[in-house]
Structures are given as C-alpha cells and as structure tokens.
XYZ file of C-alpha atoms in Angstrom:
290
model
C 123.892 122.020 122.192
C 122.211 124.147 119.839
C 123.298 128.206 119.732
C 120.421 129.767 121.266
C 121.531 133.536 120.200
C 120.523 135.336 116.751
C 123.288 137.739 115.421
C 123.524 141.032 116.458
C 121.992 142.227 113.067
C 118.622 139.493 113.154
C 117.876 141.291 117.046
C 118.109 144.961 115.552
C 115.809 144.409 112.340
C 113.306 142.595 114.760
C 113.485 145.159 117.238
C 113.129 147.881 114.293
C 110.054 146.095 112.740
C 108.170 146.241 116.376
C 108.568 149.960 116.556
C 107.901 150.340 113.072
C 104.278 147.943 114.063
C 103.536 150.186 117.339
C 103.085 153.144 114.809
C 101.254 151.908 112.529
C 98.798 150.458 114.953
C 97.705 146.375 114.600
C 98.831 144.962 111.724
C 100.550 141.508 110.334
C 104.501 141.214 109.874
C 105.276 139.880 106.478
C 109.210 139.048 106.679
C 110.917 136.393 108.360
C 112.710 136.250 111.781
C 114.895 133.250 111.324
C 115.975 130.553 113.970
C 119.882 130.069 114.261
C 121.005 127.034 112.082
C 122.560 123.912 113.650
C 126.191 124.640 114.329
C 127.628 123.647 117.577
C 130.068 120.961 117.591
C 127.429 118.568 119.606
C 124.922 119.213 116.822
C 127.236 117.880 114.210
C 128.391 114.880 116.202
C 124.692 113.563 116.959
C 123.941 113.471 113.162
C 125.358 110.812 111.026
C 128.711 111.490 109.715
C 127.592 110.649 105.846
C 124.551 113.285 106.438
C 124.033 116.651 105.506
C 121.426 119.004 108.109
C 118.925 119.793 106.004
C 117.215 122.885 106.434
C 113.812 123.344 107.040
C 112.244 126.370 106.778
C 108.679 126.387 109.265
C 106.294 129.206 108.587
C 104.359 131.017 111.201
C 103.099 134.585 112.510
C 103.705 137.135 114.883
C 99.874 138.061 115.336
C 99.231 135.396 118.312
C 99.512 136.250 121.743
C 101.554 134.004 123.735
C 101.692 131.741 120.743
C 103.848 133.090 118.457
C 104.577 136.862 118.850
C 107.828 139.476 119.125
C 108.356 140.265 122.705
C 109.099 143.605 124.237
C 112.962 142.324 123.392
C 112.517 141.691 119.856
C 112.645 137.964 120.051
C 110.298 135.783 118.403
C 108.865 133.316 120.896
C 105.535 131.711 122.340
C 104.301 128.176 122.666
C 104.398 127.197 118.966
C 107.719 128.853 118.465
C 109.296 127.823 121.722
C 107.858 124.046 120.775
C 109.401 124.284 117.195
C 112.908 125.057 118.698
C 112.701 122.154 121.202
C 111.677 119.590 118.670
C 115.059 120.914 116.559
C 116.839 119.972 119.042
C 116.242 116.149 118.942
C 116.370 116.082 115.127
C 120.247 116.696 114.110
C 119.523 115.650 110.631
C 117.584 119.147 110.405
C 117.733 122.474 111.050
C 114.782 124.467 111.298
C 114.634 128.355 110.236
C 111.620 129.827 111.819
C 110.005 132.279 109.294
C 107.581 134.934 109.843
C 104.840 136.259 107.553
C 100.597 137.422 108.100
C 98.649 133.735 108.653
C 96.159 134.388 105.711
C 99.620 133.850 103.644
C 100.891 130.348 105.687
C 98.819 127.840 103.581
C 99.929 129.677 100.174
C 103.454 129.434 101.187
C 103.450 125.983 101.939
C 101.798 125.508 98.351
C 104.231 127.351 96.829
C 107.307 125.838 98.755
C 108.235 128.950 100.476
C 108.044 126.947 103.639
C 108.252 123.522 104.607
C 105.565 122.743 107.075
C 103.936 125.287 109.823
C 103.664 126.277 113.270
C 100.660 128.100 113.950
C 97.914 126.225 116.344
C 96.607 124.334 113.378
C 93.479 122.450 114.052
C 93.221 119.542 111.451
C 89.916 119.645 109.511
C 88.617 117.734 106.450
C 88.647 120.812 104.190
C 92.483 121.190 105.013
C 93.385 117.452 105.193
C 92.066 117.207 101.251
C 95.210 119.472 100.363
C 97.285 119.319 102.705
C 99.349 116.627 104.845
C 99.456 116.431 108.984
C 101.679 114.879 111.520
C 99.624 112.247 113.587
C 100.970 113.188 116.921
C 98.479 116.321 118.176
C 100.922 118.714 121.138
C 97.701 120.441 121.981
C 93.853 120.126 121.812
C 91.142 122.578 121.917
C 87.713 123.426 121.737
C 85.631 126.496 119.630
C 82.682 128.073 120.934
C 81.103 131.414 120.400
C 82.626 134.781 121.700
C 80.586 137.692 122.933
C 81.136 140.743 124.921
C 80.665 140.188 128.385
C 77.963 142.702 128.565
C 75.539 140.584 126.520
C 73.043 138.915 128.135
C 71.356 137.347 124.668
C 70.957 133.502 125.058
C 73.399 132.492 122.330
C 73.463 129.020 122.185
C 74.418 128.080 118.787
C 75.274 129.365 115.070
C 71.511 129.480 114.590
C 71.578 132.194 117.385
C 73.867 133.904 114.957
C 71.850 134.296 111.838
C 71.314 137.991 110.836
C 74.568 139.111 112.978
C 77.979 140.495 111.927
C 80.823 137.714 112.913
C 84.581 138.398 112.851
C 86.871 135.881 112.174
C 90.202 135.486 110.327
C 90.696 134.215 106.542
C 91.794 130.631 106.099
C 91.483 129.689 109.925
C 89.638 126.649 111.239
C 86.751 129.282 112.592
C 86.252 130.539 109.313
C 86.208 126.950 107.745
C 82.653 126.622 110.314
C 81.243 129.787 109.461
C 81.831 129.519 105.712
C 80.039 125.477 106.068
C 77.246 126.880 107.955
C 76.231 129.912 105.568
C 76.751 127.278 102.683
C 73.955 125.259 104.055
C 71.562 128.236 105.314
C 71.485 130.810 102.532
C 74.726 132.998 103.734
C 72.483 133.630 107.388
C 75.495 134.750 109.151
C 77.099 138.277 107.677
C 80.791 137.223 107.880
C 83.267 140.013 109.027
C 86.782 138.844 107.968
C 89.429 140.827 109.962
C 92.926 142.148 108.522
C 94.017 143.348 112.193
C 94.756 140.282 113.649
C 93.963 138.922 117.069
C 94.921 141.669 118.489
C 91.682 143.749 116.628
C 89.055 141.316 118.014
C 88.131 143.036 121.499
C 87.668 146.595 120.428
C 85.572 144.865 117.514
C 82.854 142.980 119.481
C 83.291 145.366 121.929
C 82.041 148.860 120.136
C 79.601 146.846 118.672
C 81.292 146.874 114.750
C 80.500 142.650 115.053
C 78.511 140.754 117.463
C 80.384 138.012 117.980
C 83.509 135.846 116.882
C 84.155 132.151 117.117
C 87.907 131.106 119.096
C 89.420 128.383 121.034
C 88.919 127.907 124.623
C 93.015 128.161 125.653
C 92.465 131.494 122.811
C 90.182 133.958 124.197
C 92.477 135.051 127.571
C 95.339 135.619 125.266
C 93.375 137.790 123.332
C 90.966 139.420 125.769
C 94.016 139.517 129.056
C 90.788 142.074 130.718
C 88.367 139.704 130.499
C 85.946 141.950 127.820
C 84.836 139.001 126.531
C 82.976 135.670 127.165
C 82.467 132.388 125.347
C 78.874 131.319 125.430
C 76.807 128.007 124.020
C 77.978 125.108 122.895
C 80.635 123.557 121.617
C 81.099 124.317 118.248
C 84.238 121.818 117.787
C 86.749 119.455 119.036
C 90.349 119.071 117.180
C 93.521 118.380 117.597
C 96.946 120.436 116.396
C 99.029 119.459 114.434
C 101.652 120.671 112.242
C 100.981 121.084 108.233
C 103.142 119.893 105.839
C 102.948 119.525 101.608
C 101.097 116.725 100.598
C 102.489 113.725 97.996
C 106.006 114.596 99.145
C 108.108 111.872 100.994
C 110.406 114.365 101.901
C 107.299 115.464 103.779
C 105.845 112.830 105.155
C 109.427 111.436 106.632
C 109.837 114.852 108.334
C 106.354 114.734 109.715
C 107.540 110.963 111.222
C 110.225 111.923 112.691
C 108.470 115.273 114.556
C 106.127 112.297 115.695
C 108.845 110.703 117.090
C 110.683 113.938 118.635
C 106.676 114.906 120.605
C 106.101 111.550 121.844
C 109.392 111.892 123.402
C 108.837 115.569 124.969
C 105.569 114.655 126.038
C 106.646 111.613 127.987
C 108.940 114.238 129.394
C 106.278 116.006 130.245
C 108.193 118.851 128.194
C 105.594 119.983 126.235
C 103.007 120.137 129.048
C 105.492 122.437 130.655
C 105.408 124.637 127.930
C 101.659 125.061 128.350
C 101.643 125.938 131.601
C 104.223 128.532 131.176
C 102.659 130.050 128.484
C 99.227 129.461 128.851
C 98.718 129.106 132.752
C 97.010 125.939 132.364
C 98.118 122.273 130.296
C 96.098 122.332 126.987
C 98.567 119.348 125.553
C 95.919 116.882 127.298
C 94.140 115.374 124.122
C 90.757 113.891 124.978
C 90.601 115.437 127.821
C-alpha cells in the first residue's frame, strides 16, 4: 500500500501558501505540492525486482473547484488529483509527484520537461493534438455552452449572439481555443476578456457586468457558480473527451500514456472512477457518449 501522508513540513508550507492566497485575494499558486513517492514495502514487491520506480512528475493547478484545489486542511485534492493518486497505485513501475503551478503555465512546462504529462480536465482538440500527445482512454466527458448571468433574459443562442460583447475566458484552455477560431473567421467579432483570477473570478465578472458572458463545461459551471448566479444558455458549443497530455515523439511518453490506459480501463470496470464523480461532482460525468 502506498503512504497516503505528506511530511509534516509539505502540510505546513501548503497550509502557509493558502493563508498567504486568502490575503491576497484570487490568484494562481505557482509552486508545487508534491505526492508522497512509492515506498511501502508492498509497493516495492509489486514492481519487478530488476526495475527501478521511475518518477513522474504530473503538472496541475490549484485554481479548480472540486477538481484540483487546496482544501480548508491544506491538502491538495479533487477529482483530477484524487484520480492521479489512484491510477499510481496500479502502476509500481512509477511514482507520480503531483506538482502545482497557474494552468496558463501547464502546456509550457510539459514543453520544457518540467513535467511529465498533466492532470487538469483536458479536453483533446486538434490545435493541441498537433503538439502535443494524449492517452486514448477519456475518464470524463463534457460539453461547452455559453454562460450568462441568470438575470439575462437575451436569447443567446450561439457565438453569433456574441459578436460585439466582452467574453471571459482563460489563456490556453479549450474555451479559448473556440473563441480565438471564431474571431479568426469573423473579423475579431467577439472582444475577448482573458482572466488572470482564475475560476474563482468568473461570477463577480459576468455578474457586475465587467463581461457578458463566458464559455465552460456543463459538470464546470456549479463548481464555479455553488449560488447558482449563473446559467448556461444555447447550444452546444462542443463535445470532447479528457484525457491526460503528455510530450509528443517520446516513447518514454507514449508507454506511460499505455499503461494509464490500462490502469482506467481497470478503475472504470470497477466502477472506481465513476465513484469519484459522484463524490466530487454529485453526478457521474465519466459516461463518454452519453
């Protein structure tokens, strides 16, 4: 069995980072809260005798509600993170160090081999699989559609509906990806806002009337609006799966992404990773297709 407690030392800097965060208002952590390395005895036995654990360090934030956040304890945790750890367990050739750092930084990092692949409710697009290399087997699925305050009563529809209009959205995200292809093909219509809050800045934004409107994921918007200030309207904007992300052109890559395939087929079967969305999320988002 894996040890499931961070030194002493790891809780305290956490714990001191949150305060630190609460006042300074929202912002983005840019240091690292590390997962435990494989060391129990049951660890070692699983994983061949003439094979080093390799680590693996997996990048993601602490910006997402109930997806990959500090809690009130200091602990890094959420779906992603709590996902991460369980698929570590089933692959004793690895151990996987959970780093932390803002998301506009993730896909730099992996470039630049700061991290090995990363955790963060990626949705799989073909802007981001021309650079960059994805697991095949998706633990979640989700759908983007236009976000309003509840108070408006315009008859948004689509990104046409849009034109002329402030929208927030986040740098590098799969969001921004459909804003930045729809003002390439209509003359820069939509004025986009690009936030450096996080998620966490989005309601009093739409809501004070700074943007009109933001784009998020179905599961997203009640981790983000828990009052209900919001509302998604229109259409469906897109479908995708998530995935991990890894470097492209590496095998070392592409052998780890395999065997990550191999460790969610199995927790899904299990109905493991199901479990995890209804914990976290109130309701099982791991259904693709569906």
């Amino acid at each position: 069995m894996k040890a499931s407690h961070r030194l002493v030392s790891s809780v305290l800097a956490a714990a001191t980072f949150v305060a630190l965060l609460a006042g300074c208002g929202a912002g983005n952590q840019s240091g690292g809260v590390a997962a435990s390395p494989k060391a129990s005895p049951a660890a070692s036995e699983s994983a061949p005798s003439s094979q080093k654990v390799k680590r693996i360090v997996v990048g993601t934030g602490t910006q997402f509600p109930k997806v990959c956040f500090i809690d009130e304890n200091g602990k890094l945790t959420g779906f992603d993170v709590e996902l991460v750890r369980l698929i570590d367990e089933r692959l004793p050739e690895y151990a996987f160090d959970l780093q932390t750092m803002e998301f506009t930084n993730l896909l730099l990092s992996l470039e630049t081999k700061k991290i090995d692949f990363i955790a963060h409710e990626m949705e799989k697009n073909p802007e981001r699989e021309q650079k960059y290399l994805f697991n095949k087997e998706p633990y979640a699925a989700w759908k983007n559609k236009i976000v309003v305050a509840k108070d408006n009563h315009d008859d948004i529809r689509t990104l046409d509906d849009l034109k002329g209009k402030k929208v927030l959205t986040t740098a590098t995200s799969a969001e921004a990806t459909i804003l930045e292809n729809y003002n390439k093909e209509h003359d820069n219509a939509i004025d986009i806002v690009y936030q450096n809050g996080g998620a966490n800045d989005t309601v009093p934004q739409i809501v004070s009337g700074r943007v009109y409107a933001t784009l998020a994921a179905d599961f997203a918007l009640p981790l983000i609006d828990p009052e209900g200030k919001l509302k998604t309207v229109g259409e469906t904007l897109s479908e995708a799966d998530i995935l991990f992300v890894f470097r492209k052109g590496e095998p070392e890559s592409r052998q780890l992404a395999d065997r990550i395939d191999e460790a969610i087929r199995e927790l899904k079967a299990e109905g493991a990773i199901s479990k995890l969305s209804l914990e976290w999320f109130g309701q099982d988002f791991t259904q693709i297709g569906g």
